[in-house]
Amino acid sequence: QVTLRESGPALVKPTQTLTLTCTFSGFSLSTSGMSVSWIRQPPGKALEWLARINWNYNKYYNTSLKARLTISEDTSENQVILTMTNMDPVDTATYFCARVRGSSYVFDSWGQGTLVTVSS
Amino acid sequence: NFMLTQPHSVSESPGKTVTISCTRSSGSIVSNYVQWHQQRPGSAPTTVIYEDNQRPSGVPDRFSGSIDTSSNSASLTISGLKTEDEADYYCQSYDSNNQIFGGGTKLTVL
């Protein structure tokens, strides 16, 4: 059974750096064709893709946020970490991680999400 | 990057059929597969259609996906509507290494 769970701070201050962890089970990120994506959703708004790390550890970012994002992995812990610098109140959102497989980027499992509020 | 445009909301009665469109702004809709994600209030999204018209296991065959090259759009059709289908629906595709989501459509089953 594939599961993903997001964790991180519920509240960050403006200008701070956010670090979120996606802990997964039921698959290996090293398996060919596997990847993990981060997606966010501001309250009442649409989903927005942020970043992806592939089975071969290539990394891809939303071009509009690329300067602020870093995605990495800890294979030994089955974790994918996302950092976002210079947080602003507009970054308040629920952050999801999802397993993505294959060359057609099928999102086949999602975490429950974690709400991050940016406020002083 | 292209954009995916969806109607803001649709509504239909239980037992009826509804279709939600997703129009690609540039490039051909058939260039990259389209997925559809359902998000019930307060819950995480789940995928109901992948690779244009494939249903994950567990998704009822009331859900179907299609592509229309003439309008450069994808569609999600839900037949035999149930109240449990009331949710937000997002189309999603990709371009090079970017994943792109539509703005979402709120389906009301009344």
PDB file of N, CA, C and O in Angstrom, chain A residues 37 39 41 45-49 52 60-63 96 100-101 103-113, chain B residues 1 33 35 37 39 42-47 50-51 88 90 92-94 96-104:
ATOM      1  N   SER A  37       6.136  14.624  -6.383  1.00  0.00           N
ATOM      2  CA  SER A  37       5.875  16.040  -6.634  1.00  0.00           C
ATOM      3  C   SER A  37       5.321  16.709  -5.391  1.00  0.00           C
ATOM      4  O   SER A  37       4.676  16.067  -4.559  1.00  0.00           O
ATOM      5  N   ILE A  39       2.777  19.941  -4.455  1.00  0.00           N
ATOM      6  CA  ILE A  39       1.704  20.776  -5.002  1.00  0.00           C
ATOM      7  C   ILE A  39       1.136  21.584  -3.837  1.00  0.00           C
ATOM      8  O   ILE A  39       1.089  21.095  -2.717  1.00  0.00           O
ATOM      9  N   GLN A  41      -2.066  24.513  -2.464  1.00  0.00           N
ATOM     10  CA  GLN A  41      -3.407  25.025  -2.716  1.00  0.00           C
ATOM     11  C   GLN A  41      -3.739  26.099  -1.698  1.00  0.00           C
ATOM     12  O   GLN A  41      -4.065  25.793  -0.543  1.00  0.00           O
ATOM     13  N   LYS A  45      -8.574  28.274  -3.381  1.00  0.00           N
ATOM     14  CA  LYS A  45      -8.030  28.464  -4.731  1.00  0.00           C
ATOM     15  C   LYS A  45      -7.597  27.137  -5.344  1.00  0.00           C
ATOM     16  O   LYS A  45      -7.773  26.070  -4.765  1.00  0.00           O
ATOM     17  N   ALA A  46      -7.012  27.241  -6.529  1.00  0.00           N
ATOM     18  CA  ALA A  46      -6.697  26.044  -7.311  1.00  0.00           C
ATOM     19  C   ALA A  46      -5.368  25.415  -6.882  1.00  0.00           C
ATOM     20  O   ALA A  46      -4.559  26.015  -6.171  1.00  0.00           O
ATOM     21  N   LEU A  47      -5.163  24.218  -7.372  1.00  0.00           N
ATOM     22  CA  LEU A  47      -3.904  23.521  -7.158  1.00  0.00           C
ATOM     23  C   LEU A  47      -2.798  24.159  -7.991  1.00  0.00           C
ATOM     24  O   LEU A  47      -3.035  24.623  -9.116  1.00  0.00           O
ATOM     25  N   GLU A  48      -1.604  24.162  -7.445  1.00  0.00           N
ATOM     26  CA  GLU A  48      -0.435  24.714  -8.153  1.00  0.00           C
ATOM     27  C   GLU A  48       0.739  23.756  -7.948  1.00  0.00           C
ATOM     28  O   GLU A  48       1.131  23.499  -6.809  1.00  0.00           O
ATOM     29  N   TRP A  49       1.289  23.254  -9.033  1.00  0.00           N
ATOM     30  CA  TRP A  49       2.451  22.368  -8.946  1.00  0.00           C
ATOM     31  C   TRP A  49       3.690  23.176  -8.595  1.00  0.00           C
ATOM     32  O   TRP A  49       3.895  24.291  -9.116  1.00  0.00           O
ATOM     33  N   ARG A  52       9.299  18.644  -8.555  1.00  0.00           N
ATOM     34  CA  ARG A  52       9.316  17.185  -8.688  1.00  0.00           C
ATOM     35  C   ARG A  52      10.745  16.683  -8.638  1.00  0.00           C
ATOM     36  O   ARG A  52      11.648  17.337  -9.164  1.00  0.00           O
ATOM     37  N   TYR A  60      12.977  19.211 -10.904  1.00  0.00           N
ATOM     38  CA  TYR A  60      12.278  20.144 -11.784  1.00  0.00           C
ATOM     39  C   TYR A  60      11.423  21.066 -10.927  1.00  0.00           C
ATOM     40  O   TYR A  60      10.868  20.644  -9.912  1.00  0.00           O
ATOM     41  N   TYR A  61      11.326  22.330 -11.374  1.00  0.00           N
ATOM     42  CA  TYR A  61      10.648  23.343 -10.569  1.00  0.00           C
ATOM     43  C   TYR A  61       9.668  24.157 -11.403  1.00  0.00           C
ATOM     44  O   TYR A  61       9.872  24.374 -12.592  1.00  0.00           O
ATOM     45  N   ASN A  62       8.618  24.629 -10.722  1.00  0.00           N
ATOM     46  CA  ASN A  62       7.726  25.630 -11.295  1.00  0.00           C
ATOM     47  C   ASN A  62       8.583  26.846 -11.656  1.00  0.00           C
ATOM     48  O   ASN A  62       9.275  27.399 -10.806  1.00  0.00           O
ATOM     49  N   THR A  63       8.528  27.236 -12.915  1.00  0.00           N
ATOM     50  CA  THR A  63       9.448  28.280 -13.374  1.00  0.00           C
ATOM     51  C   THR A  63       9.249  29.598 -12.627  1.00  0.00           C
ATOM     52  O   THR A  63      10.197  30.338 -12.407  1.00  0.00           O
ATOM     53  N   PHE A  96       0.709  19.683  -0.509  1.00  0.00           N
ATOM     54  CA  PHE A  96       0.552  18.252  -0.722  1.00  0.00           C
ATOM     55  C   PHE A  96       1.795  17.673  -1.381  1.00  0.00           C
ATOM     56  O   PHE A  96       2.433  18.336  -2.206  1.00  0.00           O
ATOM     57  N   VAL A 100       4.195  10.239  -8.367  1.00  0.00           N
ATOM     58  CA  VAL A 100       3.963  10.412  -9.800  1.00  0.00           C
ATOM     59  C   VAL A 100       4.744   9.319 -10.508  1.00  0.00           C
ATOM     60  O   VAL A 100       5.914   9.089 -10.209  1.00  0.00           O
ATOM     61  N   ARG A 101       4.124   8.640 -11.423  1.00  0.00           N
ATOM     62  CA  ARG A 101       4.836   7.548 -12.074  1.00  0.00           C
ATOM     63  C   ARG A 101       4.740   7.639 -13.579  1.00  0.00           C
ATOM     64  O   ARG A 101       3.770   8.152 -14.133  1.00  0.00           O
ATOM     65  N   SER A 103       6.285   8.141 -17.704  1.00  0.00           N
ATOM     66  CA  SER A 103       6.617   9.285 -18.559  1.00  0.00           C
ATOM     67  C   SER A 103       5.417  10.175 -18.833  1.00  0.00           C
ATOM     68  O   SER A 103       5.569  11.285 -19.342  1.00  0.00           O
ATOM     69  N   SER A 104       4.209   9.714 -18.497  1.00  0.00           N
ATOM     70  CA  SER A 104       3.025  10.555 -18.641  1.00  0.00           C
ATOM     71  C   SER A 104       2.630  11.193 -17.323  1.00  0.00           C
ATOM     72  O   SER A 104       1.562  11.789 -17.206  1.00  0.00           O
ATOM     73  N   TYR A 105       3.504  11.068 -16.343  1.00  0.00           N
ATOM     74  CA  TYR A 105       3.356  11.778 -15.074  1.00  0.00           C
ATOM     75  C   TYR A 105       1.991  11.536 -14.427  1.00  0.00           C
ATOM     76  O   TYR A 105       1.242  12.481 -14.141  1.00  0.00           O
ATOM     77  N   VAL A 106       1.691  10.309 -14.159  1.00  0.00           N
ATOM     78  CA  VAL A 106       0.433   9.944 -13.532  1.00  0.00           C
ATOM     79  C   VAL A 106       0.528  10.155 -12.023  1.00  0.00           C
ATOM     80  O   VAL A 106       1.335   9.524 -11.350  1.00  0.00           O
ATOM     81  N   PHE A 107      -0.302  11.030 -11.507  1.00  0.00           N
ATOM     82  CA  PHE A 107      -0.397  11.234 -10.056  1.00  0.00           C
ATOM     83  C   PHE A 107      -1.279  10.118  -9.512  1.00  0.00           C
ATOM     84  O   PHE A 107      -2.492  10.167  -9.672  1.00  0.00           O
ATOM     85  N   ASP A 108      -0.703   9.133  -8.868  1.00  0.00           N
ATOM     86  CA  ASP A 108      -1.559   8.025  -8.463  1.00  0.00           C
ATOM     87  C   ASP A 108      -1.767   7.913  -6.963  1.00  0.00           C
ATOM     88  O   ASP A 108      -2.583   7.104  -6.516  1.00  0.00           O
ATOM     89  N   SER A 109      -1.054   8.688  -6.173  1.00  0.00           N
ATOM     90  CA  SER A 109      -1.288   8.687  -4.739  1.00  0.00           C
ATOM     91  C   SER A 109      -0.953  10.059  -4.190  1.00  0.00           C
ATOM     92  O   SER A 109       0.079  10.637  -4.574  1.00  0.00           O
ATOM     93  N   TRP A 110      -1.809  10.558  -3.315  1.00  0.00           N
ATOM     94  CA  TRP A 110      -1.618  11.881  -2.725  1.00  0.00           C
ATOM     95  C   TRP A 110      -1.538  11.762  -1.203  1.00  0.00           C
ATOM     96  O   TRP A 110      -2.192  10.903  -0.604  1.00  0.00           O
ATOM     97  N   GLY A 111      -0.753  12.645  -0.603  1.00  0.00           N
ATOM     98  CA  GLY A 111      -0.810  12.784   0.838  1.00  0.00           C
ATOM     99  C   GLY A 111      -2.034  13.589   1.243  1.00  0.00           C
ATOM    100  O   GLY A 111      -2.735  14.136   0.382  1.00  0.00           O
ATOM    101  N   GLN A 112      -2.258  13.694   2.534  1.00  0.00           N
ATOM    102  CA  GLN A 112      -3.424  14.419   3.039  1.00  0.00           C
ATOM    103  C   GLN A 112      -3.227  15.923   3.063  1.00  0.00           C
ATOM    104  O   GLN A 112      -4.191  16.679   3.162  1.00  0.00           O
ATOM    105  N   GLY A 113      -1.982  16.343   2.970  1.00  0.00           N
ATOM    106  CA  GLY A 113      -1.707  17.778   2.940  1.00  0.00           C
ATOM    107  C   GLY A 113      -1.426  18.342   4.324  1.00  0.00           C
ATOM    108  O   GLY A 113      -1.879  17.807   5.340  1.00  0.00           O
TER     109      GLY A 113
ATOM    110  N   ASN B   1       4.782  28.120 -21.318  1.00  0.00           N
ATOM    111  CA  ASN B   1       3.806  27.133 -20.830  1.00  0.00           C
ATOM    112  C   ASN B   1       2.405  27.492 -21.302  1.00  0.00           C
ATOM    113  O   ASN B   1       2.086  28.653 -21.522  1.00  0.00           O
ATOM    114  N   TYR B  33      -0.672  13.887 -22.247  1.00  0.00           N
ATOM    115  CA  TYR B  33      -1.847  13.307 -21.604  1.00  0.00           C
ATOM    116  C   TYR B  33      -2.490  14.273 -20.606  1.00  0.00           C
ATOM    117  O   TYR B  33      -1.819  15.123 -20.015  1.00  0.00           O
ATOM    118  N   GLN B  35      -4.981  14.456 -17.138  1.00  0.00           N
ATOM    119  CA  GLN B  35      -5.539  13.740 -15.993  1.00  0.00           C
ATOM    120  C   GLN B  35      -6.646  14.595 -15.382  1.00  0.00           C
ATOM    121  O   GLN B  35      -6.692  15.816 -15.575  1.00  0.00           O
ATOM    122  N   HIS B  37      -8.576  15.171 -11.546  1.00  0.00           N
ATOM    123  CA  HIS B  37      -8.497  14.934 -10.114  1.00  0.00           C
ATOM    124  C   HIS B  37      -9.768  15.448  -9.450  1.00  0.00           C
ATOM    125  O   HIS B  37     -10.238  16.542  -9.762  1.00  0.00           O
ATOM    126  N   GLN B  39     -11.572  16.520  -5.861  1.00  0.00           N
ATOM    127  CA  GLN B  39     -11.264  16.968  -4.506  1.00  0.00           C
ATOM    128  C   GLN B  39     -12.548  17.295  -3.776  1.00  0.00           C
ATOM    129  O   GLN B  39     -13.182  18.322  -4.040  1.00  0.00           O
ATOM    130  N   GLY B  42     -12.538  19.606   2.047  1.00  0.00           N
ATOM    131  CA  GLY B  42     -11.721  19.248   3.190  1.00  0.00           C
ATOM    132  C   GLY B  42     -10.824  18.051   2.994  1.00  0.00           C
ATOM    133  O   GLY B  42     -10.204  17.589   3.957  1.00  0.00           O
ATOM    134  N   SER B  43     -10.751  17.533   1.767  1.00  0.00           N
ATOM    135  CA  SER B  43      -9.960  16.339   1.504  1.00  0.00           C
ATOM    136  C   SER B  43      -8.879  16.600   0.476  1.00  0.00           C
ATOM    137  O   SER B  43      -8.899  17.597  -0.236  1.00  0.00           O
ATOM    138  N   ALA B  44      -7.938  15.680   0.425  1.00  0.00           N
ATOM    139  CA  ALA B  44      -6.907  15.743  -0.602  1.00  0.00           C
ATOM    140  C   ALA B  44      -7.483  15.309  -1.948  1.00  0.00           C
ATOM    141  O   ALA B  44      -8.484  14.595  -2.003  1.00  0.00           O
ATOM    142  N   PRO B  45      -6.870  15.741  -3.032  1.00  0.00           N
ATOM    143  CA  PRO B  45      -7.321  15.267  -4.348  1.00  0.00           C
ATOM    144  C   PRO B  45      -7.107  13.767  -4.501  1.00  0.00           C
ATOM    145  O   PRO B  45      -6.234  13.167  -3.851  1.00  0.00           O
ATOM    146  N   THR B  46      -7.917  13.177  -5.371  1.00  0.00           N
ATOM    147  CA  THR B  46      -7.684  11.805  -5.833  1.00  0.00           C
ATOM    148  C   THR B  46      -7.837  11.819  -7.352  1.00  0.00           C
ATOM    149  O   THR B  46      -8.613  12.615  -7.900  1.00  0.00           O
ATOM    150  N   THR B  47      -7.114  10.966  -8.004  1.00  0.00           N
ATOM    151  CA  THR B  47      -7.141  10.933  -9.457  1.00  0.00           C
ATOM    152  C   THR B  47      -8.280  10.048  -9.932  1.00  0.00           C
ATOM    153  O   THR B  47      -8.387   8.895  -9.506  1.00  0.00           O
ATOM    154  N   TYR B  50      -6.681   9.164 -15.760  1.00  0.00           N
ATOM    155  CA  TYR B  50      -5.301   9.432 -16.153  1.00  0.00           C
ATOM    156  C   TYR B  50      -5.116   9.065 -17.629  1.00  0.00           C
ATOM    157  O   TYR B  50      -5.929   8.342 -18.199  1.00  0.00           O
ATOM    158  N   GLU B  51      -4.084   9.604 -18.217  1.00  0.00           N
ATOM    159  CA  GLU B  51      -3.789   9.339 -19.642  1.00  0.00           C
ATOM    160  C   GLU B  51      -5.045   9.499 -20.504  1.00  0.00           C
ATOM    161  O   GLU B  51      -5.416   8.615 -21.265  1.00  0.00           O
ATOM    162  N   ASP B  88     -14.814  19.491  -6.205  1.00  0.00           N
ATOM    163  CA  ASP B  88     -14.057  20.267  -7.192  1.00  0.00           C
ATOM    164  C   ASP B  88     -13.300  19.281  -8.077  1.00  0.00           C
ATOM    165  O   ASP B  88     -12.748  18.283  -7.598  1.00  0.00           O
ATOM    166  N   TYR B  90     -10.288  19.019 -11.101  1.00  0.00           N
ATOM    167  CA  TYR B  90      -9.163  19.723 -11.731  1.00  0.00           C
ATOM    168  C   TYR B  90      -8.621  18.880 -12.882  1.00  0.00           C
ATOM    169  O   TYR B  90      -8.331  17.685 -12.697  1.00  0.00           O
ATOM    170  N   GLN B  92      -5.379  18.370 -15.456  1.00  0.00           N
ATOM    171  CA  GLN B  92      -3.932  18.562 -15.280  1.00  0.00           C
ATOM    172  C   GLN B  92      -3.204  17.921 -16.456  1.00  0.00           C
ATOM    173  O   GLN B  92      -3.583  16.853 -16.925  1.00  0.00           O
ATOM    174  N   SER B  93      -2.214  18.618 -16.934  1.00  0.00           N
ATOM    175  CA  SER B  93      -1.369  18.067 -17.985  1.00  0.00           C
ATOM    176  C   SER B  93       0.069  18.492 -17.712  1.00  0.00           C
ATOM    177  O   SER B  93       0.388  18.925 -16.601  1.00  0.00           O
ATOM    178  N   TYR B  94       0.910  18.390 -18.714  1.00  0.00           N
ATOM    179  CA  TYR B  94       2.315  18.700 -18.492  1.00  0.00           C
ATOM    180  C   TYR B  94       2.918  19.251 -19.776  1.00  0.00           C
ATOM    181  O   TYR B  94       2.388  19.087 -20.873  1.00  0.00           O
ATOM    182  N   SER B  96       6.984  19.897 -21.211  1.00  0.00           N
ATOM    183  CA  SER B  96       8.411  19.701 -20.879  1.00  0.00           C
ATOM    184  C   SER B  96       8.471  19.098 -19.488  1.00  0.00           C
ATOM    185  O   SER B  96       8.000  18.001 -19.294  1.00  0.00           O
ATOM    186  N   ASN B  97       9.003  19.818 -18.542  1.00  0.00           N
ATOM    187  CA  ASN B  97       9.127  19.263 -17.201  1.00  0.00           C
ATOM    188  C   ASN B  97       8.202  19.911 -16.195  1.00  0.00           C
ATOM    189  O   ASN B  97       8.368  19.750 -14.993  1.00  0.00           O
ATOM    190  N   ASN B  98       7.217  20.653 -16.687  1.00  0.00           N
ATOM    191  CA  ASN B  98       6.274  21.331 -15.798  1.00  0.00           C
ATOM    192  C   ASN B  98       4.929  20.613 -15.782  1.00  0.00           C
ATOM    193  O   ASN B  98       4.461  20.123 -16.798  1.00  0.00           O
ATOM    194  N   GLN B  99       4.325  20.569 -14.610  1.00  0.00           N
ATOM    195  CA  GLN B  99       2.963  20.057 -14.462  1.00  0.00           C
ATOM    196  C   GLN B  99       2.031  21.264 -14.391  1.00  0.00           C
ATOM    197  O   GLN B  99       2.330  22.230 -13.699  1.00  0.00           O
ATOM    198  N   ILE B 100       0.933  21.192 -15.104  1.00  0.00           N
ATOM    199  CA  ILE B 100       0.032  22.343 -15.191  1.00  0.00           C
ATOM    200  C   ILE B 100      -1.373  21.916 -14.801  1.00  0.00           C
ATOM    201  O   ILE B 100      -1.896  20.937 -15.338  1.00  0.00           O
ATOM    202  N   PHE B 101      -1.961  22.649 -13.868  1.00  0.00           N
ATOM    203  CA  PHE B 101      -3.328  22.376 -13.421  1.00  0.00           C
ATOM    204  C   PHE B 101      -4.280  23.425 -13.987  1.00  0.00           C
ATOM    205  O   PHE B 101      -3.916  24.602 -14.120  1.00  0.00           O
ATOM    206  N   GLY B 102      -5.493  22.993 -14.272  1.00  0.00           N
ATOM    207  CA  GLY B 102      -6.553  23.928 -14.584  1.00  0.00           C
ATOM    208  C   GLY B 102      -7.041  24.613 -13.310  1.00  0.00           C
ATOM    209  O   GLY B 102      -6.641  24.254 -12.201  1.00  0.00           O
ATOM    210  N   GLY B 103      -7.900  25.606 -13.487  1.00  0.00           N
ATOM    211  CA  GLY B 103      -8.371  26.387 -12.351  1.00  0.00           C
ATOM    212  C   GLY B 103      -9.420  25.698 -11.495  1.00  0.00           C
ATOM    213  O   GLY B 103      -9.800  26.226 -10.448  1.00  0.00           O
ATOM    214  N   GLY B 104      -9.898  24.536 -11.936  1.00  0.00           N
ATOM    215  CA  GLY B 104     -10.864  23.787 -11.149  1.00  0.00           C
ATOM    216  C   GLY B 104     -12.302  24.138 -11.476  1.00  0.00           C
ATOM    217  O   GLY B 104     -12.606  25.280 -11.851  1.00  0.00           O
TER     218      GLY B 104
END
